[in-house]
Structures are given as C-alpha cells and as structure tokens.
Coordinates of C-alpha atoms in Angstrom, one line a residue:
X1 CA -25.9 44.7 13.2
X2 CA -22.9 46.3 15.2
X3 CA -25.3 47.2 17.8
X4 CA -26.5 43.7 18.5
X5 CA -22.7 42.5 18.4
X6 CA -21.8 45.3 20.8
X7 CA -23.8 43.5 23.5
X8 CA -22.3 40.0 23.0
X9 CA -18.9 40.4 24.5
X10 CA -18.4 38.1 27.4
X11 CA -15.6 38.6 29.8
X12 CA -13.6 36.1 28.1
X13 CA -13.9 37.6 24.7
X14 CA -12.7 40.8 26.3
X15 CA -9.6 39.5 27.6
X16 CA -6.9 37.3 26.8
X17 CA -7.0 33.8 28.6
X18 CA -5.9 33.6 32.3
X19 CA -6.1 37.5 32.5
X20 CA -8.9 38.8 34.7
X21 CA -11.1 41.6 33.6
X22 CA -10.2 44.7 35.5
X23 CA -11.0 48.5 34.9
X24 CA -7.6 49.1 33.5
X25 CA -7.9 46.4 30.8
X26 CA -11.7 46.6 30.2
X27 CA -11.3 49.4 27.8
X28 CA -12.3 48.5 24.2
X29 CA -9.0 49.3 22.6
X30 CA -8.4 45.7 22.1
X31 CA -11.8 45.1 20.3
X32 CA -10.1 46.7 17.1
X33 CA -13.6 47.6 15.8
X34 CA -14.3 51.3 15.8
X35 CA -18.2 50.8 15.5
X36 CA -18.6 48.8 18.5
X37 CA -20.6 51.0 20.8
X38 CA -17.7 52.2 23.0
X39 CA -19.9 54.5 24.8
X40 CA -21.1 51.2 26.7
X41 CA -17.8 51.3 28.5
X42 CA -18.1 55.0 29.3
X43 CA -16.6 56.4 26.2
X44 CA -18.3 59.4 24.6
X45 CA -19.1 59.5 20.8
X46 CA -16.3 62.2 20.5
X47 CA -13.8 60.1 22.3
X48 CA -14.8 57.2 20.4
X49 CA -14.1 58.7 17.0
X50 CA -10.9 60.1 18.5
X51 CA -9.6 56.8 19.5
X52 CA -10.8 55.3 16.2
X53 CA -8.7 57.9 14.4
X54 CA -5.8 57.6 16.8
X55 CA -5.9 53.8 16.2
X56 CA -6.0 53.9 12.5
X57 CA -3.3 56.4 12.3
X58 CA -1.0 54.7 14.6
X59 CA -1.6 51.6 12.6
X60 CA -0.7 53.2 9.5
X61 CA 2.4 54.6 11.1
X62 CA 3.3 51.1 12.5
X63 CA 2.9 49.7 9.0
X64 CA 5.1 52.1 7.4
X65 CA 7.9 52.0 9.7
X66 CA 7.9 48.0 9.5
X67 CA 7.8 48.3 5.8
X68 CA 11.2 50.6 5.8
X69 CA 13.0 48.4 8.4
X70 CA 11.3 45.0 8.4
X71 CA 10.3 45.5 11.9
X72 CA 12.5 46.9 14.6
X73 CA 16.1 45.8 14.8
X74 CA 16.6 42.7 16.8
X75 CA 17.6 43.4 20.0
X76 CA 19.1 40.1 20.7
X77 CA 22.0 38.2 19.2
X78 CA 19.7 36.6 16.9
X79 CA 19.7 37.0 13.1
X80 CA 15.8 37.5 13.0
X81 CA 13.2 37.8 15.6
X82 CA 11.1 35.3 13.6
X83 CA 11.8 32.8 10.8
X84 CA 9.0 31.1 9.1
X85 CA 9.6 27.8 7.2
X86 CA 7.2 27.9 4.3
X87 CA 5.4 30.6 2.3
X88 CA 2.2 29.3 1.9
X89 CA -1.0 31.2 2.9
X90 CA -0.3 30.4 6.6
X91 CA 3.3 31.5 6.4
X92 CA 2.4 34.8 4.5
X93 CA -0.2 35.6 7.2
X94 CA 2.2 35.1 9.9
X95 CA 4.9 37.2 8.2
X96 CA 2.8 40.0 7.6
X97 CA 1.4 40.3 11.1
X98 CA 4.9 39.7 12.5
X99 CA 6.3 42.6 10.5
X100 CA 3.3 44.7 11.5
X101 CA 4.1 43.9 15.3
X102 CA 7.5 45.2 14.8
X103 CA 9.5 41.8 14.3
X104 CA 12.4 41.5 12.1
X105 CA 11.1 38.5 10.0
X106 CA 12.4 36.1 7.3
X107 CA 10.3 33.5 5.4
X108 CA 11.9 30.6 3.7
X109 CA 10.4 28.8 0.7
X110 CA 11.8 25.8 -1.1
X111 CA 9.2 25.7 -3.8
X112 CA 7.2 28.8 -4.8
X113 CA 5.5 31.5 -2.7
X114 CA 1.7 30.8 -2.0
X115 CA 2.1 27.0 -1.3
X116 CA -0.5 24.5 -2.3
X117 CA -3.6 27.0 -2.0
X118 CA -2.5 29.4 -4.3
X119 CA -0.5 27.3 -6.7
X120 CA -2.0 23.8 -6.7
X121 CA -5.4 24.2 -4.6
X122 CA -7.8 26.7 -3.5
X123 CA -7.1 29.4 -5.9
X124 CA -6.9 27.4 -9.5
X125 CA -9.6 25.2 -8.5
X126 CA -12.0 28.2 -7.8
X127 CA -11.0 29.3 -11.4
X128 CA -12.1 26.0 -12.9
X129 CA -15.4 26.2 -10.6
X130 CA -16.0 29.5 -11.9
X131 CA -16.0 28.2 -15.6
X132 CA -18.1 25.1 -14.5
X133 CA -20.8 27.3 -12.8
X134 CA -21.2 29.3 -15.9
X135 CA -21.1 26.4 -18.1
X136 CA -23.8 24.6 -16.2
X137 CA -26.1 27.7 -16.2
X138 CA -25.6 28.2 -20.0
X139 CA -26.4 24.6 -20.6
X140 CA -29.6 24.5 -18.6
X141 CA -32.2 25.4 -21.1
X142 CA -35.2 25.3 -18.6
X143 CA -33.3 27.7 -16.3
X144 CA -32.6 30.1 -19.0
X145 CA -35.9 30.1 -20.3
X146 CA -37.3 31.0 -16.8
X147 CA -35.6 34.3 -17.2
X148 CA -36.8 34.8 -20.7
X149 CA -33.4 34.2 -22.2
X150 CA -32.4 32.3 -25.2
X151 CA -28.9 31.0 -25.4
X152 CA -27.4 29.1 -28.3
X153 CA -25.3 25.9 -27.7
X154 CA -22.4 26.7 -25.1
X155 CA -19.1 25.4 -25.7
X156 CA -15.6 26.1 -24.2
X157 CA -12.0 25.9 -25.0
X158 CA -10.1 23.7 -22.7
X159 CA -6.7 25.4 -23.1
X160 CA -8.3 28.6 -22.5
X161 CA -10.0 27.4 -19.2
X162 CA -6.7 25.9 -18.0
X163 CA -4.9 29.3 -18.6
X164 CA -7.5 30.9 -16.5
X165 CA -6.6 28.8 -13.7
X166 CA -2.9 29.1 -14.3
X167 CA -3.0 32.9 -14.7
X168 CA -5.0 33.3 -11.4
X169 CA -2.7 31.3 -9.6
X170 CA 0.3 33.5 -10.9
X171 CA -1.6 36.6 -10.2
X172 CA -2.2 35.9 -6.6
X173 CA 1.2 34.4 -6.1
X174 CA 2.9 37.6 -7.3
X175 CA 0.5 39.6 -5.1
X176 CA 1.7 37.6 -1.9
X177 CA 5.4 38.2 -2.8
X178 CA 4.9 41.7 -3.4
X179 CA 3.0 42.2 -0.3
X180 CA 5.9 40.6 1.8
X181 CA 8.5 42.6 -0.2
X182 CA 6.7 45.9 0.2
X183 CA 6.9 45.3 3.9
X184 CA 10.4 44.3 4.1
X185 CA 10.1 40.5 4.8
X186 CA 13.2 38.8 3.7
X187 CA 12.3 35.9 1.3
X188 CA 14.9 33.2 1.5
X189 CA 14.8 30.6 -1.0
X190 CA 15.8 27.0 -0.4
X191 CA 14.6 24.2 1.5
X192 CA 14.3 24.8 5.3
X193 CA 15.2 22.7 8.1
X194 CA 15.8 22.9 11.9
X195 CA 19.3 22.3 12.9
X196 CA 18.7 22.9 16.7
X197 CA 17.0 25.4 19.2
X198 CA 16.6 28.7 17.3
X199 CA 18.6 27.7 14.4
X200 CA 17.6 27.1 10.9
X201 CA 19.3 25.8 7.8
X202 CA 18.0 26.6 4.2
X203 CA 19.4 26.0 0.8
X204 CA 22.8 24.2 0.6
X205 CA 24.6 25.4 3.6
X206 CA 23.0 28.6 4.7
X207 CA 22.6 28.7 8.6
X208 CA 20.4 31.6 10.4
X209 CA 19.2 32.0 14.0
X210 CA 15.9 33.6 15.2
X211 CA 14.3 34.1 18.9
X212 CA 11.3 32.2 17.5
X213 CA 10.6 29.7 14.5
X214 CA 7.4 28.7 12.8
X215 CA 7.0 25.6 10.7
X216 CA 4.4 26.2 7.9
X217 CA 5.3 23.5 5.3
X218 CA 1.9 22.5 4.5
X219 CA 0.7 19.3 2.9
X220 CA 0.8 17.1 -0.4
X221 CA -1.8 14.7 -1.9
X222 CA -2.4 11.6 -0.2
X223 CA -2.0 8.5 -2.5
X224 CA -3.0 5.1 -0.8
X225 CA -0.9 2.0 -1.3
X226 CA -1.5 0.1 -4.6
X227 CA -2.3 3.1 -6.6
X228 CA 0.2 4.1 -9.4
X229 CA 0.1 7.8 -10.4
X230 CA 1.4 8.4 -13.8
X231 CA 0.3 12.2 -13.9
X232 CA -1.8 11.6 -17.3
X233 CA -4.4 9.0 -16.6
X234 CA -4.0 8.4 -12.9
X235 CA -3.8 11.7 -11.4
X236 CA -3.9 14.0 -8.0
X237 CA -5.6 17.3 -7.6
X238 CA -2.2 18.9 -8.5
X239 CA -2.5 17.3 -11.9
X240 CA -6.0 17.8 -12.4
X241 CA -6.0 21.5 -11.8
X242 CA -3.7 21.9 -15.0
X243 CA -6.7 20.4 -16.9
X244 CA -4.6 18.9 -19.6
X245 CA -7.4 16.8 -20.8
X246 CA -11.2 16.3 -20.1
X247 CA -11.9 12.5 -20.2
X248 CA -15.1 11.0 -21.3
X249 CA -15.1 8.9 -18.1
X250 CA -13.4 9.7 -14.9
X251 CA -13.5 7.8 -11.6
X252 CA -12.7 9.9 -8.4
X253 CA -11.6 8.2 -5.4
X254 CA -13.0 9.9 -2.4
X255 CA -16.2 12.0 -2.2
X256 CA -15.0 14.7 0.1
X257 CA -14.4 18.2 -0.6
X258 CA -11.7 17.8 -3.3
X259 CA -13.8 14.9 -5.0
X260 CA -17.1 16.8 -5.0
X261 CA -15.4 20.1 -6.5
X262 CA -13.8 18.2 -9.2
X263 CA -17.1 16.2 -10.0
X264 CA -18.8 19.7 -10.4
X265 CA -16.0 20.8 -12.8
X266 CA -15.9 17.3 -15.1
X267 CA -19.5 16.8 -15.4
X268 CA -20.1 20.6 -16.5
X269 CA -17.5 20.1 -19.1
X270 CA -19.2 16.9 -20.3
X271 CA -17.4 14.1 -18.4
X272 CA -19.2 11.1 -16.7
X273 CA -18.1 10.4 -13.3
X274 CA -18.0 7.6 -11.1
X275 CA -17.2 8.0 -7.3
X276 CA -15.2 5.4 -5.3
X277 CA -16.0 6.1 -1.5
X278 CA -14.6 3.7 1.3
X279 CA -17.5 4.7 3.7
X280 CA -21.1 3.5 3.6
X281 CA -22.3 7.0 2.3
X282 CA -21.2 9.7 0.1
X283 CA -19.8 12.9 1.6
X284 CA -19.1 11.5 5.0
X285 CA -17.5 14.6 6.4
X286 CA -20.6 16.7 6.2
X287 CA -23.5 16.9 8.3
X288 CA -25.8 14.0 7.5
X289 CA -29.1 15.8 6.6
X290 CA -26.8 18.3 4.3
X291 CA -25.4 15.2 2.7
X292 CA -28.5 13.9 1.8
X293 CA -30.0 16.9 0.2
X294 CA -26.5 17.6 -1.6
X295 CA -26.6 14.0 -3.1
X296 CA -30.1 14.7 -4.3
X297 CA -29.0 18.0 -6.1
X298 CA -25.3 17.4 -7.0
X299 CA -25.1 13.8 -7.6
X300 CA -28.2 12.1 -8.7
X301 CA -29.4 14.5 -11.6
X302 CA -25.9 14.5 -13.0
X303 CA -23.8 12.0 -15.1
X304 CA -22.5 10.4 -11.8
X305 CA -22.7 6.9 -10.5
X306 CA -20.9 5.7 -7.3
X307 CA -19.8 2.7 -5.3
X308 CA -19.8 3.0 -1.5
X309 CA -18.2 0.7 1.1
X310 CA -15.2 -0.1 -1.2
X311 CA -11.5 0.6 -1.5
X312 CA -9.7 1.0 -4.7
X313 CA -6.9 -1.6 -3.8
X314 CA -5.1 -1.3 -7.1
X315 CA -5.2 1.3 -9.9
X316 CA -3.2 0.9 -13.1
X317 CA -2.6 3.5 -15.4
X318 CA -3.7 3.3 -19.1
X319 CA -1.1 2.2 -21.5
X320 CA -0.7 0.1 -24.7
X321 CA -4.2 0.9 -25.7
X322 CA -5.7 -0.3 -22.5
X323 CA -7.8 1.9 -20.2
X324 CA -7.3 2.5 -16.5
X325 CA -7.8 -0.6 -14.4
X326 CA -9.4 -0.2 -10.8
X327 CA -9.6 -3.2 -8.6
X328 CA -12.3 -2.7 -5.9
X329 CA -12.5 -4.7 -2.6
X330 CA -15.1 -4.7 0.1
X331 CA -14.1 -2.2 2.7
X332 CA -15.0 -4.6 5.6
X333 CA -14.4 -8.0 4.3
X334 CA -11.3 -6.9 2.1
X335 CA -12.7 -9.4 -0.5
X336 CA -12.5 -8.7 -4.3
X337 CA -15.8 -6.9 -5.4
X338 CA -15.5 -5.4 -8.9
X339 CA -13.4 -4.2 -11.5
X340 CA -13.7 -0.7 -13.4
X341 CA -12.2 0.3 -16.7
X342 CA -12.1 4.1 -17.1
X343 CA -10.3 6.8 -19.1
X344 CA -9.0 8.5 -16.0
X345 CA -8.7 8.1 -12.2
X346 CA -8.4 11.1 -9.8
X347 CA -7.3 10.3 -6.5
X348 CA -9.1 12.5 -4.0
X349 CA -8.4 10.7 -0.7
X350 CA -7.2 13.7 1.2
X351 CA -3.8 15.3 2.0
X352 CA -0.8 14.2 4.0
X353 CA 1.5 16.5 6.0
X354 CA 4.8 17.8 4.4
X355 CA 7.0 17.2 7.2
X356 CA 10.0 15.0 6.0
X357 CA 13.4 16.3 6.1
X358 CA 12.7 19.1 8.5
X359 CA 15.3 18.1 11.0
X360 CA 12.8 17.2 13.7
X361 CA 15.1 14.7 15.1
X362 CA 17.5 17.3 16.0
X363 CA 15.1 18.7 18.5
X364 CA 13.7 15.2 19.5
X365 CA 10.4 15.6 17.8
X366 CA 8.4 12.7 16.5
X367 CA 5.7 13.1 14.0
X368 CA 2.3 11.3 14.5
X369 CA 1.1 9.8 11.2
X370 CA 3.2 12.4 9.7
X371 CA 1.8 15.2 11.6
X372 CA 3.8 17.5 13.9
X373 CA 2.3 17.4 17.6
X374 CA 1.3 20.8 19.1
X375 CA -0.7 22.1 21.8
X376 CA -3.6 24.6 21.7
X377 CA -1.1 27.4 21.2
X378 CA 0.5 25.6 18.2
X379 CA 3.7 25.1 20.4
X380 CA 5.5 22.0 19.1
X381 CA 5.8 19.1 21.5
X382 CA 8.8 16.8 21.7
X383 CA 8.9 13.0 22.1
X384 CA 8.9 13.2 25.8
X385 CA 5.7 15.2 25.8
X386 CA 7.5 18.4 26.6
X387 CA 7.3 21.8 24.8
X388 CA 10.1 22.7 22.4
X389 CA 11.0 26.3 23.4
X390 CA 10.5 29.0 20.7
X391 CA 9.1 26.5 18.1
X392 CA 5.6 26.6 16.6
X393 CA 3.9 24.7 13.8
X394 CA 0.9 25.8 12.0
X395 CA -1.4 24.8 9.1
X396 CA -1.6 21.4 7.5
X397 CA 1.6 20.3 9.0
X398 CA -0.1 20.1 12.2
X399 CA -3.3 18.4 11.3
X400 CA -5.6 20.5 13.4
X401 CA -7.7 21.7 10.7
X402 CA -6.4 21.4 7.2
X403 CA -7.7 24.7 5.7
X404 CA -5.7 27.5 4.2
X405 CA -7.6 30.1 6.3
X406 CA -7.1 28.2 9.5
X407 CA -3.3 28.2 8.8
X408 CA -3.3 31.9 8.5
X409 CA -5.4 32.2 11.7
X410 CA -2.8 30.0 13.6
X411 CA 0.2 31.9 12.3
X412 CA -1.4 35.3 13.5
X413 CA -2.3 33.6 16.8
X414 CA 1.4 32.6 17.2
X415 CA 2.7 36.1 16.4
X416 CA 0.4 37.4 19.2
X417 CA 2.0 35.1 21.7
X418 CA 5.5 35.8 20.7
X419 CA 4.9 39.6 21.0
X420 CA 3.5 39.3 24.5
X421 CA -0.3 38.6 24.1
X422 CA -1.8 35.2 24.9
X423 CA -4.1 34.0 22.5
X424 CA -5.8 30.7 21.8
X425 CA -7.6 30.2 18.5
X426 CA -11.2 28.7 18.8
X427 CA -11.1 26.0 15.9
X428 CA -14.8 25.5 16.1
X429 CA -15.2 29.0 15.0
X430 CA -13.4 28.3 11.8
X431 CA -15.8 28.0 8.7
X432 CA -15.2 25.4 5.8
X433 CA -16.9 25.5 2.3
X434 CA -17.3 23.3 -0.7
X435 CA -17.6 25.4 -4.0
X436 CA -19.9 23.1 -5.8
X437 CA -23.0 24.5 -7.5
X438 CA -24.9 25.3 -5.3
X439 CA -22.2 25.6 -2.3
X440 CA -21.9 24.0 0.8
X441 CA -20.7 25.7 3.8
X442 CA -20.5 24.6 7.6
X443 CA -19.0 25.8 11.1
X444 CA -18.9 24.3 14.3
X445 CA -20.3 20.7 15.1
X446 CA -22.5 18.4 13.0
X447 CA -25.7 17.3 14.4
X448 CA -24.4 13.8 15.6
X449 CA -21.3 15.5 17.1
X450 CA -23.4 18.0 19.1
X451 CA -25.7 15.3 20.4
X452 CA -22.6 13.2 21.6
X453 CA -21.3 16.4 23.2
X454 CA -24.9 17.0 24.8
X455 CA -24.9 13.5 26.1
X456 CA -21.6 13.7 27.9
X457 CA -22.1 17.0 29.1
X458 CA -25.8 16.9 30.0
X459 CA -27.6 19.5 28.1
X460 CA -30.2 19.6 25.4
X461 CA -29.8 20.2 21.7
X462 CA -32.3 22.0 19.4
X463 CA -32.3 22.3 15.7
X464 CA -33.5 25.3 13.5
X465 CA -34.0 25.2 9.8
X466 CA -34.8 27.6 7.1
X467 CA -35.2 27.1 3.3
X468 CA -33.8 29.1 0.3
X469 CA -37.2 28.6 -1.2
X470 CA -38.7 31.2 1.0
X471 CA -36.0 33.8 0.3
X472 CA -36.9 36.6 -2.2
X473 CA -33.3 37.1 -3.7
X474 CA -32.9 33.3 -4.2
X475 CA -36.1 33.1 -6.0
X476 CA -35.3 36.2 -8.0
X477 CA -32.3 34.0 -9.2
X478 CA -34.5 31.1 -9.7
X479 CA -32.0 29.3 -7.3
X480 CA -34.4 28.3 -4.4
X481 CA -32.9 24.8 -3.8
X482 CA -31.2 24.9 -0.4
X483 CA -31.4 24.9 3.4
X484 CA -29.9 26.5 6.3
X485 CA -29.6 24.5 9.4
X486 CA -28.4 25.4 13.1
X487 CA -27.8 23.4 16.2
X488 CA -28.0 25.2 19.4
X489 CA -28.4 25.1 23.0
X490 CA -32.1 26.0 24.0
X491 CA -31.1 26.7 27.6
X492 CA -28.4 29.5 26.9
X493 CA -28.6 30.2 23.3
X494 CA -25.2 29.0 22.5
X495 CA -24.7 28.2 18.7
X496 CA -23.0 24.8 18.5
X497 CA -23.1 24.5 14.6
X498 CA -24.3 26.0 11.3
X499 CA -24.6 24.3 8.0
X500 CA -25.8 25.8 4.7
X501 CA -26.5 24.2 1.3
X502 CA -27.5 26.6 -1.4
X503 CA -26.6 29.9 -3.4
X504 CA -23.5 31.6 -2.0
X505 CA -23.5 29.3 1.0
X506 CA -19.9 30.0 1.2
X507 CA -20.4 33.7 1.9
X508 CA -23.4 33.3 4.2
X509 CA -21.5 31.2 6.8
X510 CA -19.4 33.9 8.2
X511 CA -22.2 35.6 10.2
X512 CA -22.4 32.2 12.1
X513 CA -18.7 31.7 12.5
X514 CA -18.1 35.2 13.9
X515 CA -21.1 34.7 16.4
X516 CA -19.3 31.5 17.8
X517 CA -16.0 33.2 17.8
X518 CA -17.1 36.0 19.7
X519 CA -19.4 34.1 21.9
X520 CA -22.6 35.7 20.7
X521 CA -25.8 34.2 21.9
X522 CA -28.9 33.7 19.8
X523 CA -30.9 36.1 22.0
X524 CA -28.7 38.9 20.9
X525 CA -28.1 38.2 17.2
X526 CA -31.6 37.3 16.4
X527 CA -32.3 41.2 16.9
X528 CA -29.9 42.2 14.2
X529 CA -31.2 43.6 11.1
X530 CA -30.5 42.4 7.7
X531 CA -31.1 44.3 4.2
X532 CA -34.1 43.1 2.2
X533 CA -34.1 41.6 -0.1
X534 CA -30.8 39.7 0.4
X535 CA -29.5 35.9 0.8
X536 CA -28.3 37.0 4.2
X537 CA -32.1 36.9 5.3
X538 CA -31.8 33.1 5.0
X539 CA -29.3 33.1 8.0
X540 CA -31.4 35.8 9.8
X541 CA -34.6 33.6 9.6
X542 CA -32.4 30.8 10.9
X543 CA -31.4 32.7 14.0
X544 CA -34.9 34.0 14.5
X545 CA -36.4 30.6 14.1
X546 CA -34.5 29.5 17.3
X547 CA -36.6 28.9 20.6
X548 CA -34.3 29.9 23.4
X549 CA -35.4 29.5 27.2
X550 CA -33.7 32.5 28.6
X551 CA -34.8 35.8 27.0
X552 CA -31.5 37.7 28.0
X553 CA -28.1 36.2 27.2
X554 CA -25.4 35.7 29.6
X555 CA -23.1 37.7 27.1
X556 CA -25.4 40.6 27.4
X557 CA -25.5 40.4 31.0
X558 CA -21.7 40.1 31.4
X559 CA -21.2 43.4 29.4
X560 CA -23.8 45.2 31.4
X561 CA -21.9 44.0 34.5
X562 CA -18.8 45.8 33.2
X563 CA -20.8 49.2 32.8

C-alpha cells in the first residue's frame, strides 16, 4: 500500500499553494510519512531511516518544550499568539496543533469542553448506537441460528443504557481537557466575544489580546417555527441522547443523519417510528442509489412508516392526558394534509450556527443565515467583502461542512497558515458517515453532482460498483447486505466520489478519502495490496473494477519528473 501511494504525489500535493516545486523544497520532509519511499527522491534507505528518527525525535522535543511553556513566549505585545473561542473538537484540534507549533495559546469555553460532538452529539450517540447494534443482533433469531447460536430473550435497562452514553461523554470530555492541560493550553472559562481587532472579552469583564483569533463556537439544534419543544415529549437530539424514556411511538422530523441514527436506536429498543420528511424522498442528502438500498434495509423491514413531501407546520407537546399533536401540510401547496398523534416527537431538522453574541458587529461582520462568512482559508469576511485581519472561523459556525472532524481539520489548517505555511483544505476529501446498522459512508460527489460537474466542464463520468455479498469476511459475519459505489473520470482516473453501504462502511471510506486528498489516481491505487480475508477488499475490488483510458496516471508521471 505504501509503495502505491508513494507514486501518487503530484506537484500540488508536494508543495503548498502558489509555491513552485524546486530542488530545495522537493525533499520529502513535508510528507511526514516515514514509509513513503524517500529513495524515489534520491534518499538512501539509511538516510531515510535517519531522517525519520530525527523527525520523530525533534517532534517529541518540540511537544515536550511546548508542554512546559505553552509554546514559545510571545515575541509581541499580545497576551497570546492565538486565542480560540470555543473548546469543541475543532477548537481542541487547533489548540493542540498551535502549541506543537510553538504558539502561546488560550482557549475560551462558555459551556463545557468538548462542545456538541462530545457532550450532545457524536460521542453519546455512538454509545446508544453500540447498544442498538447489539440489541438488534441478539433479537434476530434467524441471524443467530445461522451461526449455530441460541440466545434467550434479550432485554435492556434503560437507565443503564443512558448511563453508558453519559459516562462515555464524561470520559472523552476529561480526556480532551487533560490533553490541553498537559500541553499547557490556558483554558479560560466564560462566554467569549470579539471586542475589536485582536481583542477578546470573556466572562464578565476579562479582556485579553492575541495576534490571531479563531472562532469555533459550533452549532445548536435547529427548530423550525411552529414547533414547541418541552424537552420531554417534543425533543431535540440534545434531549434524546439522555434517553430519559423510550416511547411506544415516536415521530422523527427529518430523515438525514440524525434522524436515521435515532430511528436505528429507537426501533432496536422497541419503539415504532414515523418519519416526517419535507422533500419527496427519504434520505435526500445521500447518493440516490445508496438511499434506495438503505431504505430497503433500514426502513422497510423495521417498524417504521413515513410521510414525504410534507412539513410539520405545528407540533404541540403532550399535556393533560393528550398525546403530542403534529399538524402536517403539503410542502408545495402549504395546504393541510394530515394530523398525527404520537407519544413523542424528535426534531431532527439539522443544526443552526451558534454565532449570536460574539460581538461581530464590532468588526463589521454580518452573518449569512447565522453563519460567519469565510474564504477558502477560513479567514473571516466583513460586511464590505474584505478580509478581517487575523480573524478566522472554523467548524459549524462557518457552515462549510458541519462535521466535527471537518472543524478539527479546518483548525489545523488555520494554525498552519498563521505559522507561515499556506494551506487550503480540500473539503471534497473529507468523509462522512451515518452509524446505522449497517453503516453508510461517503466522500466527494454524489452521482448527480458528478454528472452536473461533468456536463459543465466537458468530461465523461463512469461508475464502478462492488457488493459485500462477494466478500469473504462479510459472508463469514453473515452480513453480506451492502454495496460500494465509485464515481470517477475514465479519461484520467480521478476519483470524484465513493459511497458505501454495508458492514463497517464508516471505517472503509478512508482509503478513498485519503486517495482524493492526496490526488491519487486509480491507475496507481488499483495496484495496492489488501489483506485477505478482510472487508477492505470491498474497496480493493471497487478500485480494480474501474476502467481507465490511460494506463499510467499523471500523478505517477509527475513524481517521475521530480526524480
């Protein structure tokens, strides 16, 4: 695998943007992968190993020094080199990278360290999904018998399940806090806001300055007008993750990532689910072919029904012995269509940026639908379309890609910039996953998006597919339901998008996302070797199934040109 990747670096991937490749900067010291055939660049094996050891040792020394001093003392008149407003996953990733780079860093948190992902999102939801996955397997008598296993009736303790999610969130939150403290990041408590250029206020009246500022305040659940949330019978994902009850019948408004995952949890625990989706089909954000298969596996066989093409115009919480009332209207005509009576309603209509009260008016920044406008380098743009000096915004607050790992990647990208290395993050290389059973994952463009792009730019699109039913490891697990799909350019081998539905899809997607990030072409990656029998062979077969016009990729040619 390493040898295949070693041939796939183009000029652009070996250099920073707007920086030409020259003999002095062509050395692979920036690759940061010790196993990437440095001999291809004129390095001997012994020099390669020595370089790796020096790199690792210098990295350890740098981190140790940073931990002792919180980066180098600021050489300016500022209190800090970098202040980060928000200690979620994005802010945490930026803070750790900043200290490693020698910046004196402070992070401000007005709520709890870890933000939405750790406390009210990714982390506790995965704890609940781990429970639902095991319950679903134990309850599937046919599945267990296929292994020759006999299992008595499965049950669960609701409070025990809730405690598992809560305890996991606490553990991860403590880990994040301790990692920042160990490196000497100053954790400041209080709501942070921007007073002016390079000046921040936190808490009641604490004012500090920094050479650069990053806003990383995240998001909150979005609740449409007409919906009254009481936190008990009409809830958001924040409330649902506490699992204070398991209703007999729950309506889920929205069939995206959040709605799908909670439908998996609730049906495994015994609830009946009704989806309410404004668009004409369920799972509208996914590749249509994946959505169709996922509906057949995740929706149709389970205790789930659905209404599409409708809005929940009004939802009234249960009270005085009456159930939750949901009034539906046609999404196009806005005329009344139906009324539902359920035990609980979960509002899973997405998330809204948390940007109120940040003092943006002090620097002439106007939000767009609540999002802070930024350029491709996460630099904040003011009301006149000009860049605000030394101010950046990452994560959900800028709306580019509302995923925790995207926020972290954006934060690291910003730190690279403020320490002198230009860096632009390729958002099309960032993967996403839905942790249902089976899982759904994707990276890059969907087929309709790719065909639209191809029509505009004048190239052809091809599709490759493989099935989990042909994979030995999946069959050994009796989990053969699933497909992998790749959209690519047959003329040059560029991967445009990959979508996977099946066992451990969330883990399998990263080979494709890394290939897109590194500019690896199919001509190279299809020569990689995968262990047998593993699920990774699903992706291996997907790459091998691609038919590319050119037998030699331009990325391989570009590296040969360097030599």
